[in-house]
PDB file of C-alpha atoms in Angstrom:
ATOM      1  CA  UNK B   1      72.890  85.174  71.947  1.00 65.00           C
ATOM      2  CA  UNK B   2      69.221  86.140  72.699  1.00 89.00           C
ATOM      3  CA  UNK B   3      68.474  88.088  75.950  1.00 94.00           C
ATOM      4  CA  UNK B   4      66.253  85.108  77.035  1.00 95.00           C
ATOM      5  CA  UNK B   5      69.165  82.758  76.889  1.00 94.00           C
ATOM      6  CA  UNK B   6      71.123  85.018  79.345  1.00 94.00           C
ATOM      7  CA  UNK B   7      68.059  84.417  81.743  1.00 95.00           C
ATOM      8  CA  UNK B   8      67.642  80.614  80.996  1.00 94.00           C
ATOM      9  CA  UNK B   9      71.293  79.588  80.592  1.00 93.00           C
ATOM     10  CA  UNK B  10      73.062  81.858  83.043  1.00 93.00           C
ATOM     11  CA  UNK B  11      70.862  83.714  85.570  1.00 95.00           C
ATOM     12  CA  UNK B  12      68.595  80.714  86.244  1.00 96.00           C
ATOM     13  CA  UNK B  13      71.437  78.159  86.104  1.00 92.00           C
ATOM     14  CA  UNK B  14      72.158  75.818  88.979  1.00 92.00           C
ATOM     15  CA  UNK B  15      74.791  77.140  91.528  1.00 88.00           C
ATOM     16  CA  UNK B  16      75.973  74.497  93.970  1.00 89.00           C
ATOM     17  CA  UNK B  17      72.488  72.878  93.841  1.00 92.00           C
ATOM     18  CA  UNK B  18      70.629  76.164  94.132  1.00 93.00           C
ATOM     19  CA  UNK B  19      69.205  78.716  91.635  1.00 95.00           C
ATOM     20  CA  UNK B  20      67.525  82.098  91.624  1.00 97.00           C
ATOM     21  CA  UNK B  21      63.771  82.023  92.015  1.00 97.00           C
ATOM     22  CA  UNK B  22      63.273  84.693  89.405  1.00 98.00           C
ATOM     23  CA  UNK B  23      65.439  86.911  87.045  1.00 98.00           C
ATOM     24  CA  UNK B  24      64.974  89.618  84.474  1.00 98.00           C
ATOM     25  CA  UNK B  25      67.002  91.993  82.320  1.00 98.00           C
ATOM     26  CA  UNK B  26      65.172  95.389  82.080  1.00 97.00           C
ATOM     27  CA  UNK B  27      66.216  98.393  80.122  1.00 97.00           C
ATOM     28  CA  UNK B  28      66.839 101.608  82.114  1.00 97.00           C
ATOM     29  CA  UNK B  29      63.479 102.830  80.894  1.00 96.00           C
ATOM     30  CA  UNK B  30      61.685  99.860  82.494  1.00 95.00           C
ATOM     31  CA  UNK B  31      61.253  97.864  79.190  1.00 96.00           C
ATOM     32  CA  UNK B  32      61.502  94.215  79.820  1.00 96.00           C
ATOM     33  CA  UNK B  33      64.198  92.580  77.573  1.00 97.00           C
ATOM     34  CA  UNK B  34      63.813  89.142  79.001  1.00 97.00           C
ATOM     35  CA  UNK B  35      62.582  87.475  82.265  1.00 97.00           C
ATOM     36  CA  UNK B  36      61.932  84.134  83.859  1.00 97.00           C
ATOM     37  CA  UNK B  37      58.413  82.976  83.644  1.00 95.00           C
ATOM     38  CA  UNK B  38      57.692  83.726  87.315  1.00 96.00           C
ATOM     39  CA  UNK B  39      59.272  87.186  87.536  1.00 97.00           C
ATOM     40  CA  UNK B  40      56.935  89.697  89.072  1.00 97.00           C
ATOM     41  CA  UNK B  41      55.525  92.576  87.027  1.00 95.00           C
ATOM     42  CA  UNK B  42      57.578  95.621  87.710  1.00 96.00           C
ATOM     43  CA  UNK B  43      55.870  98.990  88.148  1.00 96.00           C
ATOM     44  CA  UNK B  44      57.219 102.174  86.420  1.00 95.00           C
ATOM     45  CA  UNK B  45      57.604 103.891  89.902  1.00 96.00           C
ATOM     46  CA  UNK B  46      59.868 100.924  91.002  1.00 97.00           C
ATOM     47  CA  UNK B  47      62.036 101.292  88.067  1.00 97.00           C
ATOM     48  CA  UNK B  48      62.199 105.020  88.610  1.00 97.00           C
ATOM     49  CA  UNK B  49      63.109 104.430  92.255  1.00 97.00           C
ATOM     50  CA  UNK B  50      65.906 101.945  91.393  1.00 97.00           C
ATOM     51  CA  UNK B  51      67.301 104.250  88.815  1.00 97.00           C
ATOM     52  CA  UNK B  52      67.265 107.197  91.303  1.00 97.00           C
ATOM     53  CA  UNK B  53      69.169 105.160  93.825  1.00 96.00           C
ATOM     54  CA  UNK B  54      71.762 104.382  91.303  1.00 96.00           C
ATOM     55  CA  UNK B  55      72.232 108.139  90.691  1.00 95.00           C
ATOM     56  CA  UNK B  56      71.786 109.087  94.347  1.00 94.00           C
ATOM     57  CA  UNK B  57      72.938 106.196  96.442  1.00 93.00           C
ATOM     58  CA  UNK B  58      70.952 105.611  99.623  1.00 92.00           C
ATOM     59  CA  UNK B  59      67.670 107.111  98.317  1.00 95.00           C
ATOM     60  CA  UNK B  60      65.867 103.836  98.615  1.00 95.00           C
ATOM     61  CA  UNK B  61      67.072 103.033 102.147  1.00 93.00           C
ATOM     62  CA  UNK B  62      64.243 104.961 103.967  1.00 95.00           C
ATOM     63  CA  UNK B  63      61.459 103.605 101.847  1.00 94.00           C
ATOM     64  CA  UNK B  64      62.802 100.194 100.820  1.00 96.00           C
ATOM     65  CA  UNK B  65      63.429  98.531  97.441  1.00 97.00           C
ATOM     66  CA  UNK B  66      60.199  97.456  95.789  1.00 97.00           C
ATOM     67  CA  UNK B  67      60.224  94.685  92.986  1.00 98.00           C
ATOM     68  CA  UNK B  68      56.726  93.798  91.734  1.00 96.00           C
ATOM     69  CA  UNK B  69      55.061  95.176  94.851  1.00 97.00           C
ATOM     70  CA  UNK B  70      57.321  93.170  97.152  1.00 97.00           C
ATOM     71  CA  UNK B  71      59.312  95.411  99.645  1.00 97.00           C
ATOM     72  CA  UNK B  72      62.904  94.504 100.390  1.00 98.00           C
ATOM     73  CA  UNK B  73      65.039  96.132 103.028  1.00 97.00           C
ATOM     74  CA  UNK B  74      67.987  97.747 101.252  1.00 96.00           C
ATOM     75  CA  UNK B  75      71.326  96.335 102.456  1.00 93.00           C
ATOM     76  CA  UNK B  76      75.020  97.272 101.564  1.00 84.00           C
ATOM     77  CA  UNK B  77      75.659  97.415  97.877  1.00 87.00           C
ATOM     78  CA  UNK B  78      78.021  99.222  95.619  1.00 92.00           C
ATOM     79  CA  UNK B  79      77.115 102.844  95.059  1.00 91.00           C
ATOM     80  CA  UNK B  80      76.071 103.538  91.521  1.00 93.00           C
ATOM     81  CA  UNK B  81      76.524  99.804  90.522  1.00 97.00           C
ATOM     82  CA  UNK B  82      74.725  97.264  92.738  1.00 97.00           C
ATOM     83  CA  UNK B  83      71.667  97.418  94.937  1.00 97.00           C
ATOM     84  CA  UNK B  84      70.991  94.571  97.350  1.00 97.00           C
ATOM     85  CA  UNK B  85      67.769  93.860  99.189  1.00 97.00           C
ATOM     86  CA  UNK B  86      66.704  91.404 101.899  1.00 97.00           C
ATOM     87  CA  UNK B  87      63.303  89.975 102.774  1.00 97.00           C
ATOM     88  CA  UNK B  88      63.180  87.219 105.272  1.00 95.00           C
ATOM     89  CA  UNK B  89      65.202  84.274 104.123  1.00 95.00           C
ATOM     90  CA  UNK B  90      65.484  85.674 100.634  1.00 97.00           C
ATOM     91  CA  UNK B  91      66.324  88.827  98.806  1.00 98.00           C
ATOM     92  CA  UNK B  92      67.363  90.452  95.555  1.00 98.00           C
ATOM     93  CA  UNK B  93      70.363  91.834  93.765  1.00 98.00           C
ATOM     94  CA  UNK B  94      70.269  94.436  91.031  1.00 98.00           C
ATOM     95  CA  UNK B  95      73.314  95.174  88.886  1.00 98.00           C
ATOM     96  CA  UNK B  96      73.328  98.254  86.599  1.00 98.00           C
ATOM     97  CA  UNK B  97      74.989  97.933  83.205  1.00 98.00           C
ATOM     98  CA  UNK B  98      75.377 100.715  80.583  1.00 97.00           C
ATOM     99  CA  UNK B  99      71.867  99.981  79.084  1.00 97.00           C
ATOM    100  CA  UNK B 100      70.123  97.574  81.458  1.00 97.00           C
ATOM    101  CA  UNK B 101      69.345  96.351  85.034  1.00 98.00           C
ATOM    102  CA  UNK B 102      70.085  92.723  85.815  1.00 98.00           C
ATOM    103  CA  UNK B 103      67.742  91.636  88.590  1.00 98.00           C
ATOM    104  CA  UNK B 104      67.950  88.399  90.427  1.00 98.00           C
ATOM    105  CA  UNK B 105      65.526  87.277  93.262  1.00 98.00           C
ATOM    106  CA  UNK B 106      66.400  84.356  95.560  1.00 98.00           C
ATOM    107  CA  UNK B 107      65.167  82.332  98.496  1.00 96.00           C
ATOM    108  CA  UNK B 108      66.887  79.732 100.702  1.00 94.00           C
ATOM    109  CA  UNK B 109      68.729  77.509 100.329  1.00 95.00           C
ATOM    110  CA  UNK B 110      70.427  79.985  97.881  1.00 95.00           C
ATOM    111  CA  UNK B 111      72.681  82.425  99.846  1.00 95.00           C
ATOM    112  CA  UNK B 112      73.071  86.254  99.260  1.00 95.00           C
ATOM    113  CA  UNK B 113      76.552  85.761  98.098  1.00 95.00           C
ATOM    114  CA  UNK B 114      75.481  83.178  95.473  1.00 96.00           C
ATOM    115  CA  UNK B 115      72.786  85.532  94.069  1.00 97.00           C
ATOM    116  CA  UNK B 116      75.324  88.442  94.006  1.00 96.00           C
ATOM    117  CA  UNK B 117      77.890  86.248  92.137  1.00 96.00           C
ATOM    118  CA  UNK B 118      75.363  85.194  89.475  1.00 96.00           C
ATOM    119  CA  UNK B 119      73.860  88.598  88.879  1.00 97.00           C
ATOM    120  CA  UNK B 120      77.041  90.594  89.100  1.00 97.00           C
ATOM    121  CA  UNK B 121      78.987  88.109  86.819  1.00 96.00           C
ATOM    122  CA  UNK B 122      76.350  88.551  83.999  1.00 96.00           C
ATOM    123  CA  UNK B 123      76.286  92.396  84.629  1.00 97.00           C
ATOM    124  CA  UNK B 124      80.079  92.648  84.530  1.00 97.00           C
ATOM    125  CA  UNK B 125      80.186  90.602  81.307  1.00 96.00           C
ATOM    126  CA  UNK B 126      77.571  92.907  79.603  1.00 96.00           C
ATOM    127  CA  UNK B 127      79.436  95.947  80.789  1.00 97.00           C
ATOM    128  CA  UNK B 128      82.595  94.589  79.110  1.00 96.00           C
ATOM    129  CA  UNK B 129      80.562  94.078  75.867  1.00 95.00           C
ATOM    130  CA  UNK B 130      79.479  97.741  75.983  1.00 95.00           C
ATOM    131  CA  UNK B 131      75.988  96.801  76.981  1.00 95.00           C
TER     132      UNK B 131
END
């Protein structure tokens, strides 16, 4: 399966009438493996900040999580595995796998729980596959 099909067929799929507004699979080095057409351009320092927070949980909390220049308030995640961000009626979930970051961005009517489920399910599957 191509990386783009993970985006198109799974991450951007309909969930109870809702879907993510944008999604990407990015290598730990910041290289984009696949993304939705409207995913914002990640900056190298944003990827560095995300990777640092996975190694040192809580490091993004004082400054916020940035994705494509948009700031999200960091909310409860899973140390070393998941980072969650909130911005107004939307937010983002980032799941770390062995080789990649699975990033989902959502807005209402999608709920944070629906976004978490979609992103973390793909992330867990990739971890099981050794990716």
